[in-house]
Amino acid sequence: MIDLKLLSRDFDTVVSKLQKKRVSEEILSQLQDFYKEYKEKKSELEKAQALQNEKSKLFGVYKREGKDIGELKKEVGENKKRVAFFTDVMRESEEKLETLLSQVPNIPDDAVPEGVDESENEILETILTPREFSFTPKAHYELESWLDFERGTKLAKSRFTVIRGKGAKLERALINYMLDFNRSCGFDEVSVPILTNSNSLFGTGQLPKFEEDLFKIEGEDLYLIPTAEVSLTNLFNDEILKSEELPIQITSATPCFRKEAGSGGRDIRGIIRQHQFYKVELVAVTKPEDSNEMLDKMVSCVSKMLTELEIPHRKVLLCGGDLGFSAQKTIDIEVWLPSQEKYREISSISNTGDFQARRAKIRYKDGKKNRLVHTLNGSSLAVGRTLVAIMENFQTENGEIEIPKVLEKYV
RNA sequence: GGACAGAUGGCCGAGCGGUUGAAGGCGCACGCCUGGAACGCGUGUGUAGUGAAAGCUACCGAGGGUUCGAAUCCCUCUCUGUCCGCCA
């Protein structure tokens, strides 16, 4: 959530910054009005409550002194109605405020370029040159027989895939390799639930706005996680961390589940866009002043790993229009796919600033004061897409697939 | 899934329906004491909102209810513990 105090203090700045994310001024000005209204209503309520408390205390005194209570009772009865009235009014106003506020995305960092979609993202750096093929490279779904789409669909539905043989082994090798690599970058491995409740999903910003993209467990307040970011970040939900605990750096390998509602017919072939996929995730919790440095650290960690894996890739700074709901600044890492002759996203690393911290109430003790932390998250790599990248970049003319050297000891 | 027990501040632990935001202890911070420390003594020490501040308001697992007034009484839910059942 954005900071309402900042909005009311410096309305114009917030409006201009949020224009990058195409949030209309109208919504923000409505929000500002609601906030003002809410504060007024709350203040009225508090006044009535104060009176009620004060008068109620007199009952004890009167009783002790043997005084008559009748008059007082009548007086307090009147005020009670006021309290009830303002409670209702205030609650209504609060609900309106929260409904609106929880839909407003994070304020982009000043470094975020203007732009409406991915075509206006800024390419920061390109690493490794794509190899020259002496033959026409095949798409990953045309190679080998690791991927069994028919049976995945039979077991579940379309966009579920069975991976067999060396492919299955390679997938597991990648997970192990990535976790080991992350540990060497200072991230501690954690094993977390892959179902979380709505409060956790609210904390990281998936709810309430993106419910249609989540798989929900019927009859329970539980959802399959769309990313381990939800579990890892909410580990600290409603906590006040000690200053010396920061920064926290953790990593986890989990399956992720997404309905891909609205993705239409995109990437229908292959395993680039699946309802279920493994992803190794990085999460960091830092003091506000350290978060941008941590973002760079995470990006370079992921990039180094891809370099070790010998996969050509590039770093891309997302423009305002392509920035996710919770993100303040995001750097995507894209890998080269020979069959598409394109770079495709394999990792997305974001600094969410205090946006998630405010929603999830994650704070730290700064001397006497409690301050909101900054949270960051990033795919250390989407495992399925890494598999695709390896298959396509390491294919040989006779359709076999070689394996990056660093993975040899893992398979 | 069934039965019983419980849920209070960083922790332990009191708490008759009325100066209890909450005794007491531990821990922690600061000060005094000391050559230095321990001991001892003193002061302070939850979260959030609002306000320039004093203060005011809310919060004793969560949500409702009774009452002028609820940590305290009633209802629902959640969680934890123990026993039974089931089970990787």
Coordinates of C-alpha atoms (C1' of nucleotides) in Angstrom, one line a residue:
Chain A
M1 CA 0.0 0.0 0.0
I2 CA 1.1 3.5 -0.7
D3 CA 1.6 5.9 2.2
L4 CA -1.6 7.9 2.7
K5 CA 0.2 10.5 4.7
L6 CA 2.5 11.1 1.9
L7 CA -0.4 11.4 -0.5
S8 CA -2.2 14.0 1.6
R9 CA 1.1 15.9 2.3
D10 CA 2.4 15.9 -1.2
F11 CA -0.4 15.1 -3.5
D12 CA 1.0 16.5 -6.7
T13 CA 4.3 14.5 -6.5
V14 CA 2.4 11.2 -5.9
V15 CA 0.1 11.9 -8.8
S16 CA 2.9 12.7 -11.2
K17 CA 4.9 9.6 -10.1
L18 CA 2.0 7.3 -10.4
Q19 CA 1.3 8.6 -13.9
K20 CA 4.1 6.4 -15.0
K21 CA 1.9 3.5 -13.9
R22 CA -1.1 5.1 -15.5
V23 CA -3.0 5.6 -12.3
S24 CA -5.5 8.4 -12.9
E25 CA -5.4 11.5 -10.8
E26 CA -9.1 11.1 -10.3
I27 CA -8.6 7.9 -8.2
L28 CA -5.9 9.6 -6.1
S29 CA -7.9 12.7 -5.5
Q30 CA -10.9 10.5 -4.5
L31 CA -8.5 8.6 -2.2
Q32 CA -7.3 11.9 -0.7
D33 CA -11.0 12.9 0.0
F34 CA -11.8 9.6 1.5
Y35 CA -8.8 9.8 3.8
K36 CA -9.8 13.3 5.0
E37 CA -13.4 12.1 5.5
Y38 CA -12.2 9.1 7.4
K39 CA -10.0 11.1 9.7
E40 CA -12.8 13.5 10.5
K41 CA -15.2 10.7 11.2
K42 CA -12.7 8.9 13.3
S43 CA -12.0 12.0 15.3
E44 CA -15.8 12.5 16.0
L45 CA -16.0 8.9 17.1
E46 CA -13.0 9.3 19.4
K47 CA -14.5 12.4 21.0
A48 CA -17.8 10.5 21.7
Q49 CA -15.8 7.6 23.1
A50 CA -13.8 9.8 25.4
L51 CA -17.0 11.3 26.8
Q52 CA -18.4 7.9 27.2
N53 CA -15.4 6.7 29.1
E54 CA -15.3 9.7 31.3
K55 CA -19.0 9.5 32.3
S56 CA -18.8 5.8 32.8
K57 CA -16.1 6.2 35.3
L58 CA -18.4 8.4 37.3
F59 CA -20.7 5.4 38.0
G60 CA -18.1 3.8 40.2
V61 CA -17.5 7.1 42.1
Y62 CA -21.3 7.7 42.5
K63 CA -21.8 4.2 43.8
R64 CA -19.1 4.5 46.3
E65 CA -20.5 7.8 47.5
G66 CA -24.1 6.5 47.5
K67 CA -25.2 9.2 45.0
D68 CA -28.2 8.8 42.7
I69 CA -27.3 7.3 39.3
G70 CA -30.6 8.0 37.4
E71 CA -29.6 11.3 35.9
L72 CA -26.2 10.2 34.8
K73 CA -27.6 7.1 33.2
K74 CA -29.9 9.1 31.0
E75 CA -27.1 11.4 30.0
V76 CA -24.8 8.5 29.0
G77 CA -27.6 6.8 27.2
E78 CA -27.8 9.7 24.8
N79 CA -24.1 9.7 24.1
K80 CA -24.2 5.9 23.6
K81 CA -26.3 6.5 20.5
R82 CA -23.8 9.0 19.2
V83 CA -21.0 6.4 19.7
A84 CA -23.0 3.8 17.9
F85 CA -23.8 6.1 15.0
F86 CA -20.2 7.3 14.5
T87 CA -18.9 3.7 14.8
D88 CA -21.1 2.8 11.8
V89 CA -20.2 5.9 9.8
M90 CA -16.5 5.5 10.5
R91 CA -16.4 1.9 9.6
E92 CA -18.2 2.6 6.3
S93 CA -15.7 5.3 5.5
E94 CA -12.8 3.1 6.5
E95 CA -14.0 0.3 4.2
K96 CA -14.4 2.6 1.3
L97 CA -10.9 3.9 1.9
E98 CA -9.4 0.4 2.1
T99 CA -11.1 -0.9 -0.9
L100 CA -9.8 1.9 -3.0
L101 CA -6.3 2.0 -1.3
S102 CA -5.7 -1.7 -1.7
Q103 CA -6.1 -1.3 -5.5
V104 CA -3.5 1.4 -5.9
P105 CA -0.2 0.2 -7.2
N106 CA 3.2 1.1 -5.8
I107 CA 4.9 4.4 -6.6
P108 CA 7.7 3.9 -9.2
D109 CA 11.3 4.8 -8.3
D110 CA 12.6 7.9 -10.0
A111 CA 15.0 5.7 -12.0
V112 CA 12.0 4.0 -13.7
P113 CA 11.7 5.1 -17.3
E114 CA 8.4 6.4 -18.8
G115 CA 6.7 4.0 -21.1
V116 CA 3.5 2.1 -21.7
D117 CA 4.7 -1.4 -22.4
E118 CA 7.7 -3.7 -22.7
S119 CA 8.8 -2.1 -26.0
E120 CA 9.9 0.9 -23.9
N121 CA 11.9 -1.0 -21.4
E122 CA 15.5 -0.1 -21.1
I123 CA 18.2 -2.7 -21.9
L124 CA 21.0 -2.3 -19.4
E125 CA 23.5 -4.9 -20.4
T126 CA 23.8 -7.9 -22.7
I127 CA 25.9 -10.9 -21.5
L128 CA 27.3 -13.6 -23.8
T129 CA 26.7 -13.7 -27.5
P130 CA 24.2 -16.2 -28.9
R131 CA 25.8 -19.0 -30.7
E132 CA 25.8 -19.4 -34.4
F133 CA 23.9 -22.5 -35.6
S134 CA 25.0 -24.3 -38.6
F135 CA 21.4 -25.7 -38.9
T136 CA 18.0 -24.4 -38.1
P137 CA 17.5 -24.7 -34.3
K138 CA 14.4 -26.3 -33.1
A139 CA 12.0 -25.1 -30.5
H140 CA 12.2 -26.9 -27.2
Y141 CA 8.9 -28.7 -27.7
E142 CA 10.2 -30.2 -31.0
L143 CA 13.3 -31.6 -29.3
E144 CA 13.9 -34.9 -27.5
S145 CA 11.0 -36.7 -25.9
W146 CA 11.2 -35.3 -22.4
L147 CA 8.1 -33.3 -22.6
D148 CA 4.8 -35.2 -22.5
F149 CA 2.1 -32.7 -23.1
E150 CA -0.7 -35.2 -23.9
R151 CA -0.4 -36.9 -20.6
G152 CA -0.1 -33.7 -18.6
T153 CA -3.3 -32.6 -20.1
K154 CA -4.9 -36.0 -19.4
L155 CA -3.9 -35.9 -15.8
A156 CA -4.9 -32.3 -15.2
K157 CA -5.7 -30.0 -18.1
S158 CA -3.9 -28.0 -20.8
R159 CA -0.8 -26.1 -19.7
F160 CA 0.2 -29.0 -17.4
T161 CA 3.1 -31.0 -18.6
V162 CA 4.8 -34.3 -17.7
I163 CA 8.6 -34.2 -17.9
R164 CA 10.4 -37.5 -18.1
G165 CA 13.8 -39.1 -18.3
K166 CA 16.8 -36.8 -18.6
G167 CA 14.5 -33.8 -18.6
A168 CA 13.2 -34.7 -15.2
K169 CA 16.7 -35.2 -13.9
L170 CA 17.9 -32.0 -15.4
E171 CA 15.1 -30.1 -13.8
R172 CA 16.1 -31.5 -10.4
A173 CA 19.7 -30.8 -11.1
L174 CA 18.9 -27.2 -11.9
I175 CA 17.0 -26.8 -8.6
N176 CA 19.9 -28.1 -6.6
Y177 CA 22.4 -26.1 -8.6
M178 CA 20.5 -22.9 -8.1
L179 CA 20.0 -23.4 -4.4
D180 CA 23.7 -24.1 -3.9
F181 CA 24.6 -21.0 -6.0
N182 CA 22.3 -18.8 -4.0
R183 CA 23.8 -20.0 -0.8
S184 CA 27.2 -18.9 -2.1
C185 CA 25.6 -15.4 -2.7
G186 CA 24.5 -15.3 1.0
F187 CA 20.9 -16.5 0.7
D188 CA 19.8 -19.1 3.2
E189 CA 17.7 -22.0 2.0
V190 CA 14.2 -22.3 3.5
S191 CA 11.5 -24.8 2.9
V192 CA 8.0 -23.2 3.0
P193 CA 4.3 -24.1 2.6
I194 CA 3.1 -23.8 -0.9
L195 CA -0.4 -23.0 0.2
T196 CA -1.0 -19.7 2.0
N197 CA -4.0 -17.9 3.4
S198 CA -5.6 -14.7 2.1
N199 CA -3.8 -12.6 4.7
S200 CA -0.4 -13.6 3.3
L201 CA -1.6 -13.0 -0.3
F202 CA -2.8 -9.6 0.7
G203 CA 0.5 -8.8 2.3
T204 CA 2.5 -9.3 -0.9
G205 CA -0.2 -7.7 -3.1
Q206 CA -1.7 -10.6 -5.0
L207 CA -5.0 -10.0 -3.2
P208 CA -7.5 -8.5 -3.5
K209 CA -6.8 -7.4 -7.1
F210 CA -5.5 -10.5 -8.7
E211 CA -7.7 -13.2 -7.3
E212 CA -8.7 -14.5 -10.7
D213 CA -5.1 -15.7 -11.4
L214 CA -4.9 -17.8 -8.2
F215 CA -5.9 -21.4 -7.6
K216 CA -8.1 -21.5 -4.5
I217 CA -8.7 -24.5 -2.3
E218 CA -12.5 -25.0 -2.1
G219 CA -14.0 -24.4 1.3
E220 CA -10.8 -23.2 2.9
D221 CA -9.0 -19.9 3.2
L222 CA -6.1 -21.3 1.3
Y223 CA -4.6 -20.7 -2.1
L224 CA -1.8 -22.3 -4.1
I225 CA 1.1 -19.9 -4.2
P226 CA 1.8 -18.2 -7.6
T227 CA 5.4 -17.6 -6.4
A228 CA 7.4 -18.4 -3.3
E229 CA 7.7 -14.7 -2.7
V230 CA 4.4 -15.0 -0.9
S231 CA 5.6 -17.5 1.6
L232 CA 9.1 -16.1 2.0
T233 CA 8.1 -12.5 2.5
N234 CA 5.1 -13.3 4.8
L235 CA 7.4 -15.3 7.0
F236 CA 7.8 -11.9 8.7
N237 CA 4.2 -10.8 8.5
D238 CA 3.2 -8.7 11.5
E239 CA 6.7 -8.8 13.0
I240 CA 9.1 -6.2 14.4
L241 CA 12.6 -7.3 13.4
K242 CA 15.7 -6.4 15.2
S243 CA 17.9 -4.0 13.4
E244 CA 20.9 -6.4 13.6
E245 CA 18.8 -9.2 11.9
L246 CA 18.8 -7.1 8.7
P247 CA 19.4 -7.7 5.9
I248 CA 17.6 -11.0 5.7
Q249 CA 18.4 -13.0 2.6
I250 CA 16.5 -16.2 1.9
T251 CA 15.9 -18.6 -1.0
S252 CA 13.4 -21.4 -1.6
A253 CA 12.6 -23.8 -4.4
T254 CA 8.8 -24.4 -4.8
P255 CA 6.2 -25.3 -7.4
C256 CA 4.2 -22.2 -8.4
F257 CA 0.6 -22.2 -9.6
R258 CA -1.0 -19.6 -11.9
K259 CA -4.3 -19.7 -13.7
E260 CA -2.8 -17.5 -16.5
A261 CA -6.3 -15.9 -16.8
G262 CA -6.2 -13.5 -19.6
S263 CA -3.0 -14.8 -21.2
G264 CA -5.3 -16.1 -24.0
G265 CA -3.5 -18.1 -26.6
R266 CA 0.0 -16.8 -25.7
D267 CA 2.8 -19.4 -25.6
I268 CA 0.3 -22.2 -25.9
R269 CA 3.0 -24.5 -27.3
G270 CA 5.7 -25.8 -25.0
I271 CA 6.4 -25.1 -21.4
I272 CA 7.1 -21.4 -21.3
R273 CA 3.7 -20.6 -19.8
Q274 CA 2.3 -23.4 -17.5
H275 CA -0.2 -23.6 -14.7
Q276 CA 2.4 -25.3 -12.6
F277 CA 6.2 -24.8 -12.7
Y278 CA 9.1 -24.9 -10.3
K279 CA 10.8 -21.7 -9.5
V280 CA 13.7 -20.9 -7.2
E281 CA 13.0 -17.6 -5.5
L282 CA 15.2 -15.0 -3.7
V283 CA 13.7 -12.7 -1.1
A284 CA 15.5 -10.0 0.9
V285 CA 14.3 -7.8 3.7
T286 CA 16.4 -4.7 4.2
K287 CA 16.6 -1.3 5.9
P288 CA 15.1 1.3 3.5
E289 CA 18.5 2.9 2.8
D290 CA 19.9 -0.5 1.6
S291 CA 17.2 -1.8 -0.7
N292 CA 18.5 -0.5 -4.0
E293 CA 21.9 -1.8 -3.4
M294 CA 20.3 -5.2 -2.6
L295 CA 18.4 -5.1 -5.8
D296 CA 21.7 -4.8 -7.7
K297 CA 23.2 -7.5 -5.7
M298 CA 20.3 -9.9 -6.5
V299 CA 20.5 -9.0 -10.2
S300 CA 24.2 -9.7 -10.4
C301 CA 23.7 -12.9 -8.5
V302 CA 21.2 -14.2 -11.1
S303 CA 23.2 -12.9 -14.0
K304 CA 26.3 -14.6 -12.8
M305 CA 24.5 -17.8 -12.5
L306 CA 23.3 -17.6 -16.1
T307 CA 26.8 -16.8 -17.2
E308 CA 28.0 -20.0 -15.4
L309 CA 25.2 -21.9 -17.2
E310 CA 26.6 -20.4 -20.4
I311 CA 23.2 -19.0 -21.4
P312 CA 23.2 -15.6 -23.3
H313 CA 21.0 -13.1 -21.5
R314 CA 20.4 -9.5 -20.9
K315 CA 19.3 -7.2 -18.1
V316 CA 16.3 -5.0 -18.7
L317 CA 15.0 -2.1 -16.6
L318 CA 11.2 -2.1 -16.8
C319 CA 9.4 1.0 -17.7
G320 CA 6.5 2.3 -15.7
G321 CA 3.8 0.7 -17.8
D322 CA 5.4 -2.8 -17.6
L323 CA 6.0 -2.5 -13.9
G324 CA 4.1 -4.9 -11.6
F325 CA 1.5 -3.8 -9.0
S326 CA 3.8 -4.1 -6.0
A327 CA 7.0 -3.0 -7.6
Q328 CA 8.8 0.2 -7.2
K329 CA 11.6 -0.8 -9.5
T330 CA 12.1 -4.0 -11.4
I331 CA 14.9 -5.5 -13.4
D332 CA 14.0 -8.4 -15.7
I333 CA 16.5 -10.9 -16.9
E334 CA 15.8 -12.3 -20.3
V335 CA 17.4 -15.3 -22.0
W336 CA 18.1 -15.9 -25.7
L337 CA 15.8 -18.4 -27.3
P338 CA 17.2 -19.4 -30.7
S339 CA 13.9 -20.8 -32.0
Q340 CA 12.1 -17.5 -31.4
E341 CA 15.2 -15.4 -32.1
K342 CA 14.2 -13.4 -29.1
Y343 CA 15.1 -12.7 -25.6
R344 CA 12.4 -14.0 -23.2
E345 CA 11.9 -13.3 -19.5
I346 CA 13.4 -15.9 -17.1
S347 CA 13.7 -13.8 -14.0
S348 CA 12.1 -10.7 -12.6
I349 CA 13.7 -9.0 -9.7
S350 CA 11.9 -6.2 -7.8
N351 CA 12.4 -3.8 -5.1
T352 CA 8.9 -3.2 -3.6
G353 CA 10.1 -0.5 -1.2
D354 CA 7.8 -0.3 1.8
F355 CA 4.7 -1.2 -0.2
Q356 CA 4.5 -4.9 0.9
A357 CA 6.0 -4.0 4.3
R358 CA 3.0 -1.7 4.9
R359 CA 0.5 -4.2 3.8
A360 CA 2.1 -7.1 5.7
K361 CA 3.1 -4.9 8.7
I362 CA 6.8 -5.8 8.6
R363 CA 8.9 -3.4 10.6
Y364 CA 12.2 -3.2 12.4
K365 CA 13.4 -1.4 15.5
D366 CA 15.5 1.6 14.5
G367 CA 16.7 2.7 17.9
K368 CA 13.4 3.5 19.7
K369 CA 11.3 3.8 16.7
N370 CA 9.6 1.2 14.5
R371 CA 10.1 1.7 10.8
L372 CA 8.8 -0.2 7.8
V373 CA 11.4 -2.4 6.2
H374 CA 11.9 -2.7 2.4
T375 CA 11.2 -6.0 0.8
L376 CA 12.7 -7.4 -2.4
N377 CA 12.0 -10.5 -4.4
G378 CA 13.3 -12.1 -7.6
S379 CA 13.3 -15.3 -9.4
S380 CA 16.6 -16.8 -9.0
L381 CA 15.3 -18.4 -12.2
A382 CA 12.1 -20.0 -13.3
V383 CA 13.2 -23.6 -13.6
G384 CA 11.0 -24.6 -16.5
R385 CA 12.1 -21.7 -18.6
T386 CA 15.8 -22.4 -17.7
L387 CA 15.2 -25.9 -19.0
V388 CA 13.8 -24.4 -22.2
A389 CA 16.8 -22.2 -22.5
I390 CA 19.2 -25.1 -22.1
M391 CA 17.4 -27.3 -24.5
E392 CA 17.3 -24.7 -27.2
N393 CA 20.8 -23.2 -26.7
F394 CA 22.6 -26.5 -26.2
Q395 CA 20.9 -28.6 -29.0
T396 CA 23.0 -30.4 -31.5
E397 CA 22.3 -31.0 -35.2
N398 CA 21.1 -34.5 -34.6
G399 CA 18.6 -33.3 -32.0
E400 CA 20.5 -34.1 -28.8
I401 CA 21.0 -31.8 -25.9
E402 CA 24.3 -31.1 -24.3
I403 CA 24.6 -30.0 -20.7
P404 CA 26.3 -26.9 -19.3
K405 CA 29.5 -27.9 -17.5
V406 CA 28.5 -26.6 -14.1
L407 CA 25.6 -29.0 -14.1
E408 CA 27.6 -32.1 -14.9
K409 CA 28.2 -33.0 -11.3
Y410 CA 24.5 -32.5 -10.6
V411 CA 23.1 -35.0 -13.2
Chain B
rG1 C1' -12.1 -36.4 12.6
rG2 C1' -13.8 -37.0 18.3
rA3 C1' -13.0 -35.5 23.7
rC4 C1' -11.0 -32.2 27.2
rA5 C1' -7.7 -27.9 28.5
rG6 C1' -5.8 -23.3 27.3
rA7 C1' -4.7 -18.3 24.6
rU8 C1' -2.9 -11.6 28.8
rG9 C1' 3.1 -7.1 27.1
rG10 C1' 10.1 -9.4 24.5
rC11 C1' 9.4 -13.8 28.0
rC12 C1' 7.1 -15.9 32.7
rG13 C1' 2.8 -14.8 35.3
rA14 C1' -1.5 -12.0 38.4
rG15 C1' -6.1 -10.2 37.2
rC16 C1' -13.5 -9.1 42.3
rG17 C1' -17.6 -6.1 35.7
rG18 C1' -15.7 0.3 37.5
rU19 C1' -8.4 5.3 38.0
rU20 C1' -6.0 -2.0 35.0
rG21 C1' -2.8 -0.4 29.2
rA22 C1' -2.9 -4.0 32.6
rA23 C1' 0.2 -6.1 39.6
rG24 C1' 4.7 -9.0 40.3
rG25 C1' 9.0 -11.2 38.3
rC26 C1' 12.7 -12.0 34.4
rG27 C1' 15.0 -9.7 30.4
rC28 C1' 16.5 -5.1 28.2
rA29 C1' 18.1 0.4 28.2
rC30 C1' 20.0 4.4 30.9
rG31 C1' 21.9 6.5 35.6
rC32 C1' 24.2 5.9 40.6
rC33 C1' 27.6 2.7 43.1
rU34 C1' 33.0 0.3 41.6
rG35 C1' 39.7 0.8 39.8
rG36 C1' 36.6 -2.4 36.5
rA37 C1' 32.7 -5.8 36.9
rA38 C1' 29.0 -8.7 39.6
rC39 C1' 25.6 -7.5 43.5
rG40 C1' 22.7 -3.5 45.1
rC41 C1' 19.8 1.0 44.3
rG42 C1' 16.9 4.4 41.0
rU43 C1' 14.4 5.5 36.4
rG44 C1' 12.5 3.8 32.0
rU45 C1' 10.8 -0.1 28.7
rG46 C1' 4.0 -2.9 24.0
rU47 C1' 1.4 -1.7 19.1
rA48 C1' -1.3 1.6 16.2
rG49 C1' -4.1 6.1 15.0
rU50 C1' -4.6 11.5 16.0
rG51 C1' -2.4 16.0 17.8
rA52 C1' 2.7 21.2 17.8
rA53 C1' 2.4 19.2 22.7
rA54 C1' -0.2 17.8 26.9
rG55 C1' -3.4 14.5 25.9
rC56 C1' -7.2 11.6 23.6
rU57 C1' -8.8 6.8 21.1
rA58 C1' -8.3 1.6 19.9
rC59 C1' -6.0 -3.2 21.0
rC60 C1' -5.4 -8.7 26.8
rG61 C1' -6.1 -14.9 20.0
rA62 C1' -10.2 -13.0 16.1
rG63 C1' -15.2 -11.5 15.3
rG64 C1' -20.0 -10.6 17.4
rG65 C1' -23.3 -9.8 21.9
rU66 C1' -24.9 -8.2 27.1
rU67 C1' -23.8 -3.5 30.1
rC68 C1' -23.6 3.3 31.6
rG69 C1' -18.8 0.5 31.8
rA70 C1' -15.8 -6.0 29.6
rA71 C1' -9.1 -8.7 29.9
rU72 C1' -13.1 -10.2 33.4
rC73 C1' -20.0 -12.5 31.5
rC74 C1' -22.4 -14.9 26.8
rC75 C1' -22.1 -16.8 21.5
rU76 C1' -19.2 -18.1 17.0
rC77 C1' -14.5 -18.9 14.9
rU78 C1' -9.1 -19.7 14.8
rC79 C1' -4.8 -21.5 17.0
rU80 C1' -1.9 -24.2 20.7
rG81 C1' -1.5 -28.4 24.1
rU82 C1' -3.1 -33.4 25.8
rC83 C1' -5.7 -38.1 24.9
rC84 C1' -8.2 -41.2 21.1
rG85 C1' -8.9 -42.4 15.8
rC86 C1' -6.6 -42.2 10.9
rC87 C1' -2.1 -41.7 8.2
rA88 C1' 3.1 -40.4 4.7

